[in-house]
Coordinates of C-alpha atoms in Angstrom, one line a residue:
Chain A
M355 CA 0.0 0.0 0.0
A356 CA 1.2 3.5 -0.8
N357 CA 2.3 5.9 2.0
A358 CA 0.3 9.0 2.9
L359 CA 3.3 10.3 4.8
T360 CA 7.0 9.5 4.7
I361 CA 9.5 11.1 6.9
E362 CA 13.2 10.4 6.5
N363 CA 16.0 11.3 8.9
L364 CA 14.3 14.5 10.2
H365 CA 16.4 16.8 12.3
K366 CA 15.5 20.0 14.0
S367 CA 17.1 22.1 16.6
F368 CA 16.1 25.5 18.2
K369 CA 18.1 28.2 19.7
L370 CA 16.5 28.9 23.1
G371 CA 17.1 31.3 26.0
F372 CA 18.4 34.8 26.5
I373 CA 21.9 33.7 25.7
P374 CA 20.9 31.4 22.8
K375 CA 21.7 27.7 23.4
T376 CA 21.1 25.2 20.7
K377 CA 18.7 22.4 21.7
E378 CA 18.2 19.5 19.4
I379 CA 14.6 18.4 19.4
L380 CA 14.4 16.0 16.6
K381 CA 17.4 13.7 16.2
G382 CA 16.7 11.7 13.0
I383 CA 13.0 10.8 12.9
S384 CA 12.0 8.4 10.2
L385 CA 8.5 7.0 9.9
S386 CA 5.9 6.1 7.3
V387 CA 2.1 6.2 7.5
E388 CA 0.3 3.9 5.1
E389 CA -2.8 5.1 3.3
G390 CA -6.1 4.2 4.9
T391 CA -4.7 3.5 8.4
I392 CA -4.8 5.1 11.8
F393 CA -1.2 5.8 13.0
G394 CA -0.6 6.5 16.6
Y395 CA 2.3 8.8 17.5
L396 CA 3.2 8.3 21.1
G397 CA 5.7 9.9 23.4
P398 CA 6.2 11.6 26.8
N399 CA 6.0 15.4 27.0
G400 CA 8.8 17.2 25.2
A401 CA 9.6 14.1 23.2
G402 CA 9.2 15.9 19.9
K403 CA 5.7 14.8 18.8
T404 CA 4.3 18.3 18.2
T405 CA 7.5 19.5 16.6
T406 CA 7.3 16.6 14.1
I407 CA 3.7 17.4 13.3
K408 CA 4.5 21.1 12.9
T409 CA 7.4 20.3 10.6
V410 CA 5.1 18.1 8.4
L411 CA 2.7 21.0 8.2
G412 CA 5.3 23.5 7.2
L413 CA 5.0 25.6 10.4
I414 CA 8.6 24.7 11.3
F415 CA 11.4 24.3 8.8
P416 CA 13.6 21.2 9.4
D417 CA 17.4 21.4 9.6
R418 CA 17.8 18.2 7.7
G419 CA 15.6 15.4 6.4
E420 CA 12.9 14.8 3.9
I421 CA 9.1 14.8 4.2
R422 CA 6.7 13.6 1.5
I423 CA 3.0 13.7 1.6
F424 CA 1.3 11.4 -0.9
G425 CA 4.7 11.2 -2.6
Q426 CA 5.0 15.0 -3.0
P427 CA 7.2 17.5 -1.1
H428 CA 5.3 18.5 2.1
L429 CA 5.3 22.2 1.2
A430 CA 3.7 21.7 -2.2
A431 CA 0.2 23.2 -2.4
K432 CA -1.1 20.0 -3.9
A433 CA 0.0 18.0 -0.9
R434 CA -1.4 20.5 1.6
E435 CA -4.8 20.6 -0.1
R436 CA -5.2 17.0 1.0
I437 CA -4.5 17.6 4.7
G438 CA -6.8 18.4 7.6
F439 CA -5.2 19.4 10.9
L440 CA -6.4 19.8 14.4
P441 CA -3.8 21.4 16.8
E442 CA -3.4 20.6 20.4
N443 CA -5.5 22.9 22.7
P444 CA -7.0 24.7 19.7
Y445 CA -7.7 28.4 19.8
F446 CA -9.7 30.0 17.0
Y447 CA -11.1 33.3 16.0
D448 CA -13.4 33.7 19.0
Y449 CA -15.3 36.6 17.4
L450 CA -16.7 34.4 14.7
T451 CA -19.7 32.1 15.0
A452 CA -19.3 28.4 14.3
A453 CA -20.9 28.7 10.9
E454 CA -18.8 31.8 10.0
F455 CA -15.7 30.0 11.2
L456 CA -16.2 27.0 8.9
D457 CA -17.2 29.3 6.0
F458 CA -13.9 31.1 6.5
Y459 CA -11.8 27.9 6.3
G460 CA -13.9 26.7 3.3
R461 CA -13.0 30.0 1.5
L462 CA -9.3 29.3 2.1
F463 CA -9.7 26.1 0.0
R464 CA -11.6 28.1 -2.6
L465 CA -14.8 26.1 -2.2
D466 CA -18.0 27.4 -3.8
K467 CA -20.5 29.0 -1.6
E468 CA -23.0 26.2 -2.0
V469 CA -20.4 23.6 -1.1
R470 CA -19.2 25.6 1.9
T471 CA -22.7 26.0 3.2
E472 CA -23.6 22.4 2.7
R473 CA -20.4 21.1 4.2
S474 CA -20.5 23.4 7.2
R475 CA -24.0 22.3 8.0
R476 CA -23.1 18.6 7.6
L477 CA -19.9 18.9 9.6
L478 CA -21.6 20.8 12.4
K479 CA -24.1 18.0 12.6
R480 CA -21.4 15.3 12.5
V481 CA -19.5 16.8 15.5
G482 CA -22.7 17.5 17.4
L483 CA -22.7 21.3 17.1
E484 CA -25.6 21.9 14.8
R485 CA -27.4 23.9 17.6
A486 CA -24.3 26.1 18.1
A487 CA -24.0 27.2 14.5
D488 CA -24.8 30.8 15.3
L489 CA -22.9 31.0 18.6
Q490 CA -19.6 32.9 18.8
L491 CA -16.6 30.7 19.6
R492 CA -15.8 32.8 22.6
K493 CA -18.9 31.2 24.3
F494 CA -17.7 27.6 23.5
S495 CA -16.5 25.2 26.1
R496 CA -13.1 23.4 25.7
G497 CA -14.9 20.2 24.4
M498 CA -16.9 22.3 21.9
L499 CA -13.8 24.0 20.7
Q500 CA -12.2 20.6 20.1
R501 CA -15.2 19.5 18.1
I502 CA -15.3 22.7 16.0
G503 CA -11.6 22.2 15.5
L504 CA -12.2 18.8 14.1
A505 CA -14.9 20.1 11.8
Q506 CA -12.5 22.7 10.4
A507 CA -10.0 20.0 9.8
L508 CA -12.5 18.2 7.6
I509 CA -13.8 21.2 5.7
N510 CA -11.7 20.3 2.6
D511 CA -12.7 16.6 2.8
P512 CA -9.0 15.7 3.4
A513 CA -7.4 12.4 2.5
F514 CA -5.0 12.7 5.4
V515 CA -6.1 14.0 8.8
I516 CA -3.4 15.0 11.4
L517 CA -4.7 15.2 14.9
D518 CA -2.5 16.5 17.7
E519 CA -4.0 15.3 21.1
P520 CA -7.5 15.3 19.8
L521 CA -8.9 13.6 23.0
G522 CA -7.4 16.1 25.5
G523 CA -9.9 18.1 27.6
L524 CA -12.9 15.9 26.7
D525 CA -15.2 14.1 29.1
P526 CA -15.5 10.3 28.7
I527 CA -18.6 10.6 26.4
G528 CA -16.9 13.2 24.2
R529 CA -13.8 11.0 24.0
K530 CA -15.8 8.1 22.8
E531 CA -17.6 10.2 20.2
I532 CA -14.4 11.6 18.8
R533 CA -12.8 8.1 18.9
D534 CA -15.8 6.8 16.9
L535 CA -15.4 9.6 14.4
I536 CA -11.7 8.8 13.9
V537 CA -12.6 5.1 13.3
Q538 CA -15.2 6.4 10.8
F539 CA -12.5 8.3 9.0
R540 CA -10.6 5.1 8.3
A541 CA -13.8 3.5 7.1
E542 CA -14.1 6.4 4.6
G543 CA -10.6 5.7 3.3
K544 CA -8.9 8.6 5.1
T545 CA -5.5 8.2 6.7
V546 CA -5.1 9.5 10.3
L547 CA -2.0 10.5 12.1
L548 CA -2.9 10.8 15.8
S549 CA -0.7 12.0 18.6
S550 CA -2.0 11.3 22.1
H551 CA -1.0 10.7 25.7
I552 CA -4.1 8.6 26.2
L553 CA -2.7 5.2 25.5
Q554 CA -5.9 3.3 26.0
D555 CA -7.5 5.3 23.2
I556 CA -4.6 4.7 20.8
E557 CA -4.6 1.0 21.6
M558 CA -8.3 0.8 20.8
I559 CA -8.2 2.5 17.4
C560 CA -4.7 2.6 15.9
D561 CA -3.4 0.1 13.4
R562 CA 0.3 1.1 13.7
V563 CA 2.2 3.1 16.3
A564 CA 5.5 4.8 16.8
V565 CA 7.0 5.6 20.1
V566 CA 9.2 8.8 20.2
V567 CA 11.4 9.6 23.1
D568 CA 13.9 12.4 23.2
G569 CA 13.6 13.2 19.5
R570 CA 14.2 9.6 18.4
I571 CA 11.8 6.9 17.4
L572 CA 12.5 3.9 19.6
N573 CA 9.9 1.5 18.3
Q574 CA 7.4 1.4 15.5
G575 CA 5.2 -1.1 13.7
P576 CA 1.7 -2.7 13.7
L577 CA 0.3 -2.7 17.2
H578 CA -0.2 -6.5 17.3
E579 CA 3.5 -7.0 16.5
L580 CA 4.7 -4.5 19.2
V581 CA 2.5 -5.7 22.0
S582 CA 3.0 -9.3 23.0
E583 CA -0.1 -11.4 23.3
K584 CA 1.5 -13.6 25.9
I585 CA -0.4 -13.6 29.2
L586 CA 1.7 -11.7 31.8
F587 CA -0.5 -12.6 34.8
T588 CA -4.1 -13.3 35.7
E589 CA -6.1 -11.0 38.0
I590 CA -8.5 -12.9 40.2
A591 CA -11.1 -11.2 42.4
L592 CA -12.6 -13.4 45.2
S593 CA -14.4 -13.1 48.5
A594 CA -15.5 -15.0 51.6
I595 CA -12.2 -16.8 52.1
D596 CA -9.2 -16.2 54.3
P597 CA -6.5 -14.2 52.4
G598 CA -3.9 -16.3 54.1
S599 CA -5.1 -19.4 52.3
V600 CA -4.2 -18.0 48.8
A601 CA -1.2 -15.9 49.9
G602 CA 1.4 -18.3 48.6
L603 CA -0.2 -18.7 45.2
G604 CA 0.2 -15.2 44.0
E605 CA 0.5 -11.5 45.0
I606 CA -2.3 -10.1 47.0
V607 CA -2.9 -6.6 45.4
S608 CA -5.7 -5.5 47.8
V609 CA -8.1 -6.6 50.5
H610 CA -11.3 -4.5 50.9
G611 CA -13.6 -6.1 53.5
E612 CA -14.1 -9.6 52.3
R613 CA -13.0 -8.9 48.8
I614 CA -9.5 -10.0 47.7
L615 CA -7.7 -9.0 44.5
L616 CA -5.0 -11.5 43.6
K617 CA -2.4 -11.5 40.9
V618 CA -1.3 -15.0 39.8
F619 CA 1.7 -15.3 37.6
D620 CA 1.8 -19.1 37.1
D621 CA -1.1 -20.7 35.1
A622 CA -0.8 -23.9 37.1
K623 CA -1.6 -22.0 40.3
I624 CA -4.9 -20.6 38.9
E625 CA -6.5 -24.1 39.2
R626 CA -5.3 -24.3 42.8
V627 CA -6.8 -21.0 43.7
L628 CA -10.1 -22.0 42.1
A629 CA -10.0 -25.3 44.1
I630 CA -9.4 -23.4 47.4
V631 CA -12.4 -21.1 46.6
Q632 CA -14.6 -24.1 45.9
A633 CA -13.4 -26.0 49.0
K634 CA -13.9 -23.1 51.3
K635 CA -17.2 -22.1 49.7
G636 CA -15.9 -18.7 48.8
R637 CA -17.0 -16.6 45.8
L638 CA -15.2 -16.0 42.5
H639 CA -16.1 -12.5 41.1
S640 CA -13.7 -12.3 38.1
L641 CA -10.8 -14.0 36.5
I642 CA -9.0 -11.8 33.9
P643 CA -5.9 -12.8 32.0
R644 CA -3.7 -9.7 31.4
T645 CA -1.6 -9.5 28.2
E646 CA 0.9 -6.8 27.6
T647 CA -0.7 -3.4 26.9
L648 CA 0.5 -0.5 25.0
E649 CA 1.0 1.2 28.3
D650 CA 3.4 -1.6 29.5
L651 CA 5.3 -1.3 26.2
F652 CA 5.4 2.5 26.4
I653 CA 6.5 2.6 30.1
G654 CA 9.1 -0.1 29.4
I655 CA 10.6 1.9 26.5
V656 CA 10.6 5.2 28.3
K657 CA 12.1 3.7 31.5
G658 CA 14.7 1.9 29.4
Q659 CA 15.7 5.2 27.9
Chain B
M1014 CA -9.0 35.0 -3.5
T1015 CA -7.0 33.8 -0.4
I1016 CA -5.7 37.4 0.3
R1017 CA -9.2 38.7 0.0
T1018 CA -10.6 36.1 2.4
I1019 CA -7.9 36.8 5.0
A1020 CA -8.3 40.6 4.4
L1021 CA -12.1 40.4 5.0
N1022 CA -11.6 38.3 8.1
T1023 CA -9.0 40.7 9.4
Y1024 CA -11.5 43.6 8.8
K1025 CA -14.2 41.6 10.6
E1026 CA -11.7 41.1 13.5
A1027 CA -10.6 44.7 13.6
V1028 CA -14.2 46.2 13.6
R1029 CA -15.1 43.9 16.5
D1030 CA -12.2 45.3 18.5
R1031 CA -13.4 47.7 21.2
I1032 CA -10.3 49.8 21.1
L1033 CA -11.3 50.9 17.6
Y1034 CA -14.6 52.3 18.8
L1035 CA -12.9 54.0 21.7
L1036 CA -10.5 55.8 19.4
F1037 CA -13.3 56.6 17.0
F1038 CA -15.3 58.1 19.8
F1039 CA -12.3 60.3 20.9
A1040 CA -11.7 61.3 17.3
A1041 CA -15.4 62.3 16.8
A1042 CA -15.3 64.2 20.2
T1043 CA -12.1 66.1 19.1
L1044 CA -13.7 67.0 15.7
V1045 CA -16.8 68.4 17.5
F1046 CA -14.5 70.1 20.0
S1047 CA -12.7 71.9 17.1
R1048 CA -16.0 73.7 16.5
V1049 CA -16.1 74.9 20.1
L1050 CA -12.4 75.9 19.9
A1051 CA -13.2 78.0 16.9
L1052 CA -15.8 79.9 18.8
L1053 CA -13.3 80.8 21.4
T1054 CA -10.7 82.0 18.9
V1055 CA -10.2 85.4 17.5
G1056 CA -9.4 85.3 13.7
D1057 CA -10.3 82.8 11.0
R1058 CA -12.5 80.3 12.7
V1059 CA -12.7 78.1 9.6
K1060 CA -8.9 77.7 9.6
I1061 CA -9.0 76.5 13.3
I1062 CA -11.7 73.9 12.5
K1063 CA -9.7 72.7 9.4
D1064 CA -6.4 72.6 11.4
V1065 CA -7.7 70.8 14.4
G1066 CA -9.9 68.5 12.3
L1067 CA -7.1 67.4 10.0
A1068 CA -4.7 66.9 12.9
S1069 CA -7.3 64.8 14.6
L1070 CA -7.7 62.6 11.6
S1071 CA -4.0 62.1 11.4
L1072 CA -3.5 61.5 15.1
F1073 CA -6.3 59.1 15.7
G1074 CA -5.8 57.3 12.4
T1075 CA -2.1 56.7 13.4
L1076 CA -3.2 55.4 16.8
M1077 CA -5.6 53.0 15.2
A1078 CA -2.9 51.8 12.8
I1079 CA -0.4 51.3 15.6
L1080 CA -2.6 49.8 18.2
I1081 CA -4.4 47.4 15.9
G1082 CA -1.6 46.8 13.4
T1083 CA 1.0 45.8 16.0
G1084 CA -1.3 43.2 17.6
L1085 CA -2.7 41.6 14.4
V1086 CA 0.1 39.1 13.5
Y1087 CA 1.3 38.7 17.1
K1088 CA -2.1 37.7 18.3
E1089 CA -2.3 35.1 15.6
I1090 CA 1.0 33.6 16.8
D1091 CA 0.3 34.0 20.5
K1092 CA -3.2 32.5 20.3
K1093 CA -1.9 29.8 17.9
T1094 CA -4.7 30.5 15.4
I1095 CA -1.9 30.7 12.8
F1096 CA -1.3 26.9 13.2
T1097 CA -4.5 25.9 11.5
L1098 CA -4.3 28.8 9.0
L1099 CA -0.8 28.1 7.7
S1100 CA -1.4 24.4 7.6
K1101 CA -3.8 25.1 4.7
P1102 CA -2.5 25.8 1.2
I1103 CA -1.8 29.5 1.9
G1104 CA 1.5 31.1 1.2
R1105 CA 3.0 33.0 4.2
G1106 CA 3.3 36.1 2.0
A1107 CA -0.4 35.9 1.0
F1108 CA -1.2 35.6 4.7
L1109 CA 0.7 38.8 5.6
V1110 CA -0.5 40.8 2.6
G1111 CA -4.1 39.7 3.5
K1112 CA -3.6 40.9 7.1
F1113 CA -2.2 44.2 5.8
A1114 CA -5.0 44.6 3.3
G1115 CA -7.6 43.9 6.0
L1116 CA -6.2 46.6 8.2
V1117 CA -5.9 49.1 5.4
L1118 CA -9.6 48.4 4.6
T1119 CA -10.5 49.1 8.3
L1120 CA -8.5 52.3 8.3
F1121 CA -10.1 53.4 5.0
V1122 CA -13.6 52.9 6.6
M1123 CA -12.7 54.6 9.9
L1124 CA -10.9 57.5 8.2
G1125 CA -13.8 57.8 5.8
L1126 CA -16.3 58.0 8.7
M1127 CA -14.1 60.5 10.6
S1128 CA -13.7 62.6 7.4
I1129 CA -17.5 62.7 6.9
I1130 CA -18.0 64.0 10.5
F1131 CA -15.2 66.6 9.9
L1132 CA -16.6 67.8 6.6
V1133 CA -20.1 68.0 7.9
I1134 CA -18.9 70.1 10.9
L1135 CA -17.0 72.3 8.5
F1136 CA -19.9 72.7 6.1
L1137 CA -22.3 73.6 8.9
H1138 CA -19.9 76.4 9.9
S1139 CA -18.9 77.8 6.5
F1140 CA -21.6 76.4 4.1
R1141 CA -18.8 75.6 1.7
F1142 CA -17.1 72.4 0.6
E1143 CA -13.4 72.5 -0.2
A1144 CA -12.1 69.7 -2.4
A1145 CA -8.5 70.5 -1.4
L1146 CA -9.3 69.0 2.0
L1147 CA -9.7 65.6 0.3
V1148 CA -6.1 65.9 -1.0
A1149 CA -4.8 66.4 2.5
I1150 CA -7.0 63.5 3.8
F1151 CA -5.8 61.2 0.9
Y1152 CA -2.2 61.8 1.9
I1153 CA -3.0 61.2 5.6
F1154 CA -4.4 57.8 4.4
L1155 CA -1.2 57.1 2.5
E1156 CA 0.7 57.8 5.7
L1157 CA -1.5 55.4 7.6
I1158 CA -0.9 52.7 5.0
L1159 CA 2.8 53.1 5.5
I1160 CA 2.5 53.1 9.3
T1161 CA 0.4 49.9 9.1
A1162 CA 3.1 48.2 7.0
V1163 CA 5.7 49.2 9.6
A1164 CA 3.5 48.0 12.5
I1165 CA 3.0 44.6 10.8
L1166 CA 6.8 44.3 10.1
F1167 CA 7.5 44.8 13.8
S1168 CA 4.7 42.5 15.0
C1169 CA 6.3 39.7 13.0
F1170 CA 9.1 39.4 15.5
S1171 CA 8.2 41.5 18.5
T1172 CA 5.5 41.8 21.2
P1173 CA 2.7 44.3 20.7
I1174 CA 4.1 46.7 23.3
L1175 CA 7.6 46.8 21.8
S1176 CA 6.1 46.9 18.3
S1177 CA 4.0 49.9 19.3
I1178 CA 7.0 51.7 20.7
F1179 CA 9.0 51.0 17.6
T1180 CA 6.2 52.1 15.3
L1181 CA 5.6 55.2 17.3
S1182 CA 9.3 56.0 17.1
F1183 CA 9.1 55.5 13.3
Y1184 CA 6.2 58.0 13.2
L1185 CA 8.0 60.6 15.4
I1186 CA 11.3 60.2 13.5
G1187 CA 9.4 60.5 10.2
H1188 CA 7.9 63.8 11.3
T1189 CA 11.1 65.3 12.6
S1190 CA 13.7 64.1 10.0
W1191 CA 13.0 67.1 7.8
G1192 CA 15.1 69.1 10.3
L1193 CA 18.1 67.2 8.8
K1194 CA 17.5 69.0 5.5
T1195 CA 18.1 72.4 7.3
L1196 CA 21.1 70.9 9.1
I1197 CA 22.6 69.7 5.8
K1198 CA 22.4 73.3 4.4
K1199 CA 23.9 74.9 7.5
I1200 CA 26.9 72.6 8.3
P1201 CA 30.0 73.0 6.2
P1202 CA 30.9 70.4 3.6
G1203 CA 32.8 67.4 5.1
F1204 CA 32.2 64.4 7.2
G1205 CA 29.4 65.9 9.3
R1206 CA 27.4 66.9 6.2
T1207 CA 27.8 63.5 4.6
L1208 CA 26.7 61.8 7.8
A1209 CA 23.6 64.1 8.0
R1210 CA 22.9 63.3 4.3
I1211 CA 23.1 59.5 4.9
A1212 CA 20.9 59.8 7.9
Y1213 CA 18.3 61.8 6.0
V1214 CA 18.3 59.2 3.2
L1215 CA 17.9 56.3 5.6
L1216 CA 15.3 57.8 7.9
P1217 CA 11.7 58.1 6.9
D1218 CA 10.4 61.5 5.8
L1219 CA 6.7 61.5 6.6
E1220 CA 6.5 65.3 6.2
S1221 CA 6.6 64.7 2.4
L1222 CA 3.1 63.3 2.9
N1223 CA 1.9 66.2 5.0
F1224 CA -0.1 68.8 3.0
K1225 CA -2.2 70.0 5.9
T1226 CA -0.6 73.4 6.3
E1227 CA -0.9 74.1 2.5
V1228 CA -4.6 73.1 2.5
V1229 CA -5.6 75.0 5.6
H1230 CA -3.9 78.2 4.5
G1231 CA -4.9 77.8 0.8
I1232 CA -1.3 77.6 -0.4
A1233 CA -0.9 76.0 -3.8
I1234 CA 0.7 72.6 -3.7
P1235 CA 3.2 71.9 -6.5
P1236 CA 2.1 68.9 -8.6
A1237 CA 5.7 67.5 -8.3
A1238 CA 5.3 67.4 -4.5
L1239 CA 2.1 65.4 -4.8
V1240 CA 3.6 62.9 -7.3
N1241 CA 6.8 62.6 -5.1
G1242 CA 4.7 62.0 -2.0
L1243 CA 2.6 59.4 -3.7
L1244 CA 5.6 57.5 -5.1
Y1245 CA 7.4 57.8 -1.8
A1246 CA 4.5 56.3 0.1
L1247 CA 3.9 53.5 -2.3
C1248 CA 7.5 52.5 -2.7
F1249 CA 8.3 52.7 1.0
T1250 CA 5.2 50.6 1.9
A1251 CA 6.1 48.0 -0.7
F1252 CA 9.7 47.9 0.7
V1253 CA 8.5 47.5 4.3
L1254 CA 5.9 44.8 3.3
A1255 CA 8.6 42.9 1.3
L1256 CA 10.9 43.1 4.4
A1257 CA 8.1 41.8 6.6
T1258 CA 7.3 38.9 4.3
L1259 CA 11.0 38.0 4.2
V1260 CA 11.1 37.9 8.1
F1261 CA 7.8 36.0 8.2
R1262 CA 8.7 33.4 5.6
K1263 CA 11.7 32.3 7.6
K1264 CA 9.9 32.1 11.0
D1265 CA 9.4 28.9 12.9
F1266 CA 6.1 28.7 14.7
I1267 CA 7.2 26.8 17.8

């Protein structure tokens, strides 16, 4: 499959401070995002995620390296016409109403008035803001700003959507709605580059991920290849038995009243725990095998660094 | 098309800025006050109204250009609205020219409204309309265009407060640099005169756009001075805008 984005050996440094001191932010980033996939870009604060995205968008000029969008140089107008972008903590022209705001961005893509009107109406409905069409953005909550930001990113019906922390500042329902929208983008054939701190969300929706730490990509690939499916341990929640009777079979994580949460690392010991519960007429509430998560992988990489 | 879209949006932004209305209110109050001032003066009252009126248009127009112009680009960077804007297929030069055109449009409308108030007050006093006043107002507008370009240049790399100080300095230097001409004539030939001459060439001369005295006192303006003023304003504005674009094109938006 062709790549929507290819970055090769990207370097960027800034001169910061009163007495300028050079700080290298990107130290040779290389990655590729296949068309029609959702790509998760992970990293701790200050790792270089936003700098990479801004460089792709032409907001920052790289010192070295090559960026191609759909095979074209990233600054080419043809490449940028196919991009939609939602920045982190978006701020917009707060004196405009939601409808005026989308109309303005539509004009920048030279869309006809009819197309602009129709698309604005459809997008406002899609992000759940149809009732706020005539409300000035200054009266929007953070979650609403995130939604209108997403709508502006889609005004040109882009083939490649870049979202920088799109789930930040949203309540659980809002997060789910945006997550569902991102999955819909893939179903529509769009490519998504998503940077986020919320690993659970990335794990749920991304096809491929890259982990960036201190300006370098330390791991990248399809999620199922990066995260091992081997069972790390089994979490068993039980009650109405003496904690001492199962203490030797695993690690007791917590005891709340009668309820015990036990971590068992050896599969053979699970049956022994179940036998004890049965013999002592206790109750089994849950038994959950835990495989490696993206969080485990991420923490492992960052700590290793 | 892109420049027009950005210009219209900038105009929309500027006319929703409260500071513009505050300045407009003070300008209108000063224009009305010129009528009161004329009543208290012995001599040609019409001249007083013209003098104070034209000075008000120039002063408040300049304040509008500086206070709004210095914040326009900086606000885009500070509020990060520029991130979504420049990620679209818009050239940085087009963005800057759009911003400039939007502010020029705002100043055109504001100066137009202030001029109407001024001309109406003058007409109510003298029952005469003098077309020569429009010449002075047109050159005030040219000066405002140049100041806008300078304000935008400074706001590309500096905070609004510093940009305002720099632009105000440009305005003050521009209106006092004519003194160098006299100095050049008075000092003997040599290093000092060459230095004064270089300084005069490098510094802005906004007095070449000032025809207020001639218009108020009914002195004929040589056509060459009008053409020189026009060319000077246009070339200087184009130069400053080109410089601003050069700075803006190389900027990293961290």
